[in-house]
Coordinates of N, CA and C in Angstrom, one line a residue:
M257 N -4.1 -3.0 2.4 CA -3.8 -3.2 0.8 C -3.4 -2.1 0.2
L258 N -2.4 -2.3 -1.0 CA -2.1 -1.7 -2.0 C -2.5 -1.5 -3.2
F259 N -3.1 -0.4 -4.0 CA -3.4 0.0 -4.6 C -2.5 1.2 -5.9
A260 N -2.0 0.8 -7.2 CA -1.6 1.5 -7.4 C -3.0 2.0 -8.2
K261 N -3.1 3.6 -8.7 CA -4.5 4.1 -9.0 C -4.0 4.9 -9.9
D262 N -4.9 4.9 -11.0 CA -4.8 5.5 -12.1 C -5.3 7.0 -12.7
G263 N -5.9 6.9 -11.7 CA -7.2 8.3 -11.9 C -8.1 7.7 -12.0
K264 N -8.1 6.6 -13.6 CA -9.7 6.2 -14.1 C -10.4 5.0 -13.5
N265 N -9.9 4.6 -12.5 CA -10.9 3.4 -12.2 C -11.4 3.8 -10.4
S266 N -10.9 4.8 -9.8 CA -11.0 4.9 -8.3 C -12.1 5.9 -8.3
G267 N -12.0 6.7 -8.9 CA -13.2 7.7 -8.7 C -12.9 8.9 -7.5
D268 N -11.8 8.8 -7.0 CA -11.7 9.6 -5.5 C -10.9 10.7 -5.9
G269 N -10.9 10.8 -7.2 CA -9.9 12.3 -8.1 C -8.2 12.2 -7.5
S270 N -8.0 10.3 -7.5 CA -6.6 9.9 -7.6 C -5.7 10.7 -8.6
T271 N -4.4 11.0 -8.2 CA -3.4 11.9 -9.0 C -2.4 10.7 -9.6
G272 N -2.7 9.6 -9.2 CA -1.6 8.2 -10.0 C -0.2 8.2 -8.9
D273 N -0.9 8.8 -7.5 CA 0.2 8.5 -6.5 C -0.1 7.1 -6.1
L274 N 0.8 6.5 -5.4 CA 0.6 4.9 -4.9 C -0.3 5.4 -3.6
Q275 N -1.6 4.5 -3.6 CA -2.8 4.7 -2.4 C -2.4 3.4 -1.7
L276 N -2.2 4.0 -0.2 CA -2.3 2.9 1.1 C -3.3 2.8 1.6
Y277 N -3.8 1.5 1.7 CA -5.4 1.7 2.4 C -5.0 0.8 3.4
M278 N -5.5 1.4 4.7 CA -4.7 0.7 5.9 C -6.6 0.5 6.7
A279 N -6.5 -0.4 7.7 CA -7.6 -0.5 8.6 C -6.7 -0.9 9.8
A280 N -6.3 0.5 10.0 CA -5.5 0.3 11.4 C -6.1 2.0 12.3
G281 N -6.4 1.7 13.0 CA -7.0 2.8 14.3 C -5.8 3.8 14.3
A282 N -5.8 5.1 13.8 CA -4.9 5.9 14.4 C -5.1 6.1 15.6
S283 N -3.9 6.2 16.2 CA -3.6 6.0 18.1 C -2.4 7.1 18.3
G284 N -1.5 8.3 17.5 CA -0.4 8.6 17.3 C 0.4 7.7 17.7
Q285 N 0.5 7.1 16.9 CA 1.5 5.9 16.9 C 2.4 5.6 15.5
S286 N 1.9 7.0 15.0 CA 2.9 6.9 13.3 C 2.4 5.8 12.3
H287 N 1.1 5.4 12.5 CA 0.9 4.1 11.2 C 1.0 4.4 9.6
E288 N 0.6 5.7 9.5 CA 0.6 6.3 8.6 C 1.6 6.8 8.0
T289 N 2.8 7.4 8.8 CA 3.8 7.8 8.5 C 4.8 6.5 8.1
I290 N 4.7 5.2 9.0 CA 5.7 4.2 8.7 C 4.8 3.5 7.4
G291 N 3.9 3.2 7.1 CA 3.3 2.9 6.2 C 3.6 3.3 4.8
S292 N 3.7 4.7 5.0 CA 4.3 5.3 3.4 C 5.5 5.2 3.2
L293 N 6.7 5.2 4.5 CA 7.4 5.0 4.4 C 8.3 3.8 3.9
V294 N 7.3 2.5 4.4 CA 7.3 1.0 4.0 C 7.2 1.0 2.1
V295 N 6.2 1.9 2.2 CA 5.7 1.5 0.6 C 7.0 2.1 -0.2
A296 N 7.1 3.6 0.4 CA 8.2 4.4 -0.5 C 9.5 3.6 -0.6
E297 N 10.1 3.0 0.4 CA 11.4 2.0 0.3 C 11.3 1.3 -0.6
E298 N 10.0 0.3 -0.5 CA 9.8 -0.8 -1.4 C 10.2 -0.2 -2.8
F299 N 9.5 0.7 -3.5 CA 9.5 1.1 -4.5 C 10.3 2.4 -4.8
G300 N 11.1 2.7 -3.8 CA 12.2 3.4 -4.5 C 11.7 5.2 -4.6
L301 N 10.6 5.4 -3.9 CA 9.8 6.5 -4.5 C 9.8 7.3 -3.0
S302 N 9.8 8.9 -3.1 CA 9.6 9.7 -2.2 C 8.3 9.3 -1.5
P303 N 8.4 9.6 0.0 CA 7.1 9.2 0.8 C 6.0 10.0 0.2
D304 N 6.5 11.4 -0.2 CA 5.1 11.9 -0.6 C 4.5 11.6 -1.6
W305 N 4.8 10.5 -2.6 CA 4.2 9.7 -3.5 C 3.3 8.7 -2.9
V306 N 3.4 8.5 -1.6 CA 2.3 7.6 -1.0 C 1.5 8.4 -0.4
Q307 N -0.1 8.1 -0.8 CA -1.1 8.5 -0.2 C -1.7 7.4 1.0
V308 N -2.0 7.7 2.1 CA -2.2 7.1 2.9 C -3.8 7.2 3.3
Q309 N -4.9 6.3 3.0 CA -6.0 6.5 3.9 C -6.3 5.5 4.8
V310 N -6.7 5.8 6.0 CA -6.9 4.8 7.2 C -8.4 5.0 7.7
G311 N -8.8 4.1 8.5 CA -10.4 3.7 8.6 C -10.9 2.5 8.4
F312 N -12.1 2.4 8.2 CA -12.9 1.3 7.9 C -13.6 1.6 7.2
D313 N -14.1 0.8 5.9 CA -14.7 1.1 5.1 C -15.5 -0.3 4.5
T314 N -16.4 -0.2 4.1 CA -17.4 -1.4 4.2 C -16.8 -2.1 2.2
E315 N -16.3 -1.3 1.9 CA -15.8 -1.7 0.0 C -14.3 -2.2 0.4
R316 N -13.5 -1.4 1.3 CA -12.0 -1.5 1.1 C -11.1 -2.0 2.5
N317 N -11.5 -1.6 3.6 CA -11.0 -2.0 4.7 C -12.2 -2.4 6.0
T318 N -12.5 -3.8 5.7 CA -13.8 -4.1 6.6 C -13.2 -5.1 7.8
H319 N -11.7 -5.3 8.0 CA -11.3 -5.8 8.9 C -10.0 -5.3 9.7
T320 N -9.3 -5.4 10.9 CA -8.3 -5.0 10.8 C -7.5 -5.6 11.9
S321 N -6.6 -5.9 12.0 CA -5.7 -7.0 12.7 C -5.6 -6.4 14.3
H322 N -5.7 -5.5 14.5 CA -5.8 -4.8 16.0 C -6.5 -3.4 16.2
S323 N -6.4 -3.1 17.6 CA -7.5 -1.9 17.8 C -6.7 -1.3 18.9
G324 N -6.8 0.3 19.6 CA -6.1 0.5 20.1 C -4.8 0.7 20.6
T325 N -4.3 1.3 21.6 CA -2.6 1.2 21.6 C -2.0 0.1 22.5
Y326 N -3.0 -0.5 23.2 CA -2.5 -1.8 24.0 C -2.0 -3.1 23.1
A327 N -1.1 -3.3 23.3 CA -0.4 -4.8 22.4 C -0.5 -4.6 21.3
S328 N 0.0 -3.6 20.8 CA -0.3 -3.2 19.2 C 0.6 -3.9 18.5
Q329 N -0.3 -4.6 17.1 CA 0.3 -5.6 16.4 C 0.8 -4.9 15.2
F330 N 0.5 -3.7 15.2 CA 0.4 -3.0 14.0 C 1.9 -3.7 13.1
A331 N 3.2 -3.6 13.8 CA 4.4 -3.7 13.3 C 4.4 -5.2 13.0
V332 N 3.7 -6.1 13.7 CA 4.0 -7.4 13.2 C 3.1 -8.1 12.3
T333 N 1.8 -7.2 12.1 CA 0.7 -7.8 11.4 C 0.6 -6.8 10.0
S334 N 0.3 -5.8 10.5 CA 0.4 -4.7 9.3 C 1.1 -4.3 8.8
L335 N 2.4 -4.0 9.2 CA 3.3 -3.8 8.1 C 3.9 -5.0 7.2
G336 N 3.8 -6.6 8.2 CA 4.2 -7.2 7.1 C 3.2 -7.6 5.7
A337 N 1.9 -7.3 6.2 CA 1.0 -7.2 5.2 C 1.3 -6.3 4.0
I338 N 1.6 -5.0 4.6 CA 2.1 -4.1 3.5 C 3.1 -4.3 2.8
H339 N 4.3 -4.9 3.4 CA 5.7 -5.5 2.7 C 5.0 -6.6 1.8
G340 N 4.3 -7.3 1.9 CA 3.8 -8.5 1.1 C 2.9 -7.8 0.1
A341 N 2.3 -7.2 0.1 CA 1.4 -6.2 -1.2 C 2.2 -5.4 -1.9
C342 N 3.7 -4.9 -1.3 CA 4.5 -4.3 -2.2 C 4.9 -5.1 -3.2
E343 N 5.5 -6.8 -2.2 CA 6.3 -7.7 -3.2 C 4.9 -8.3 -4.4
L344 N 3.7 -8.4 -4.1 CA 2.9 -8.5 -5.1 C 2.5 -7.9 -6.4
L345 N 2.5 -6.4 -6.0 CA 2.3 -5.3 -6.8 C 3.5 -4.9 -7.6
R346 N 5.0 -5.3 -7.0 CA 6.2 -5.6 -7.9 C 6.3 -6.2 -8.7
A347 N 5.8 -7.4 -8.5 CA 5.9 -8.7 -9.3 C 4.8 -8.7 -10.8
D348 N 3.9 -8.3 -10.1 CA 2.7 -7.5 -11.3 C 3.8 -6.5 -12.5
L349 N 3.8 -5.4 -11.7 CA 4.3 -4.7 -12.5 C 5.5 -4.8 -13.5
Y350 N 6.4 -5.7 -12.8 CA 7.3 -6.2 -13.5 C 6.7 -7.4 -14.8
R351 N 6.4 -8.0 -14.6 CA 5.2 -8.8 -15.8 C 4.3 -7.8 -16.5
L352 N 4.0 -6.9 -16.5 CA 3.0 -6.1 -17.1 C 4.5 -5.2 -18.4
A353 N 5.2 -4.9 -17.1 CA 6.2 -3.8 -18.4 C 7.5 -4.9 -19.1
A354 N 7.3 -6.2 -18.8 CA 8.0 -7.4 -19.5 C 7.1 -7.6 -20.6
H355 N 6.2 -7.4 -20.6 CA 4.8 -7.8 -21.9 C 5.0 -6.6 -22.4
A356 N 4.8 -5.8 -22.1 CA 4.8 -4.2 -22.5 C 6.0 -3.9 -23.9
L357 N 7.2 -4.2 -23.3 CA 8.3 -3.9 -23.7 C 9.0 -5.5 -24.2
K358 N 8.0 -6.5 -24.6 CA 8.4 -8.0 -25.2 C 9.9 -8.6 -24.7
T359 N 10.3 -8.7 -23.3 CA 11.2 -9.1 -22.9 C 10.8 -9.8 -21.6
S360 N 11.7 -10.6 -20.8 CA 11.4 -11.4 -19.7 C 11.3 -10.4 -18.3
A361 N 10.6 -10.9 -17.6 CA 10.4 -10.0 -16.1 C 11.6 -10.8 -15.1
Q362 N 12.3 -9.7 -14.9 CA 13.2 -10.0 -13.7 C 13.1 -9.1 -12.9
G363 N 13.8 -9.2 -11.5 CA 13.4 -8.2 -10.7 C 14.2 -8.4 -9.6

């Protein structure tokens, strides 16, 4: 999941960076790095602006698409979900900006 945090509603000391929450079990395959690179590329940002949180949490990350390093489906399932979340967030941001600027949303 991808959330744009403004520090007001997160309660986790967020700095306004993009937060990427992944329920991917880190196993030395650079899931965190790759996830942050995909998000940064989608939004034209430095990867330093993307904070990655991994693990399982009953509030945010209750499911995973894979576990362990055997037949990892991270690239197939998780990166596709990250990319899709970026597209949805970008569309929402365009709509919000268009409304604020009183223009049409095009992206």
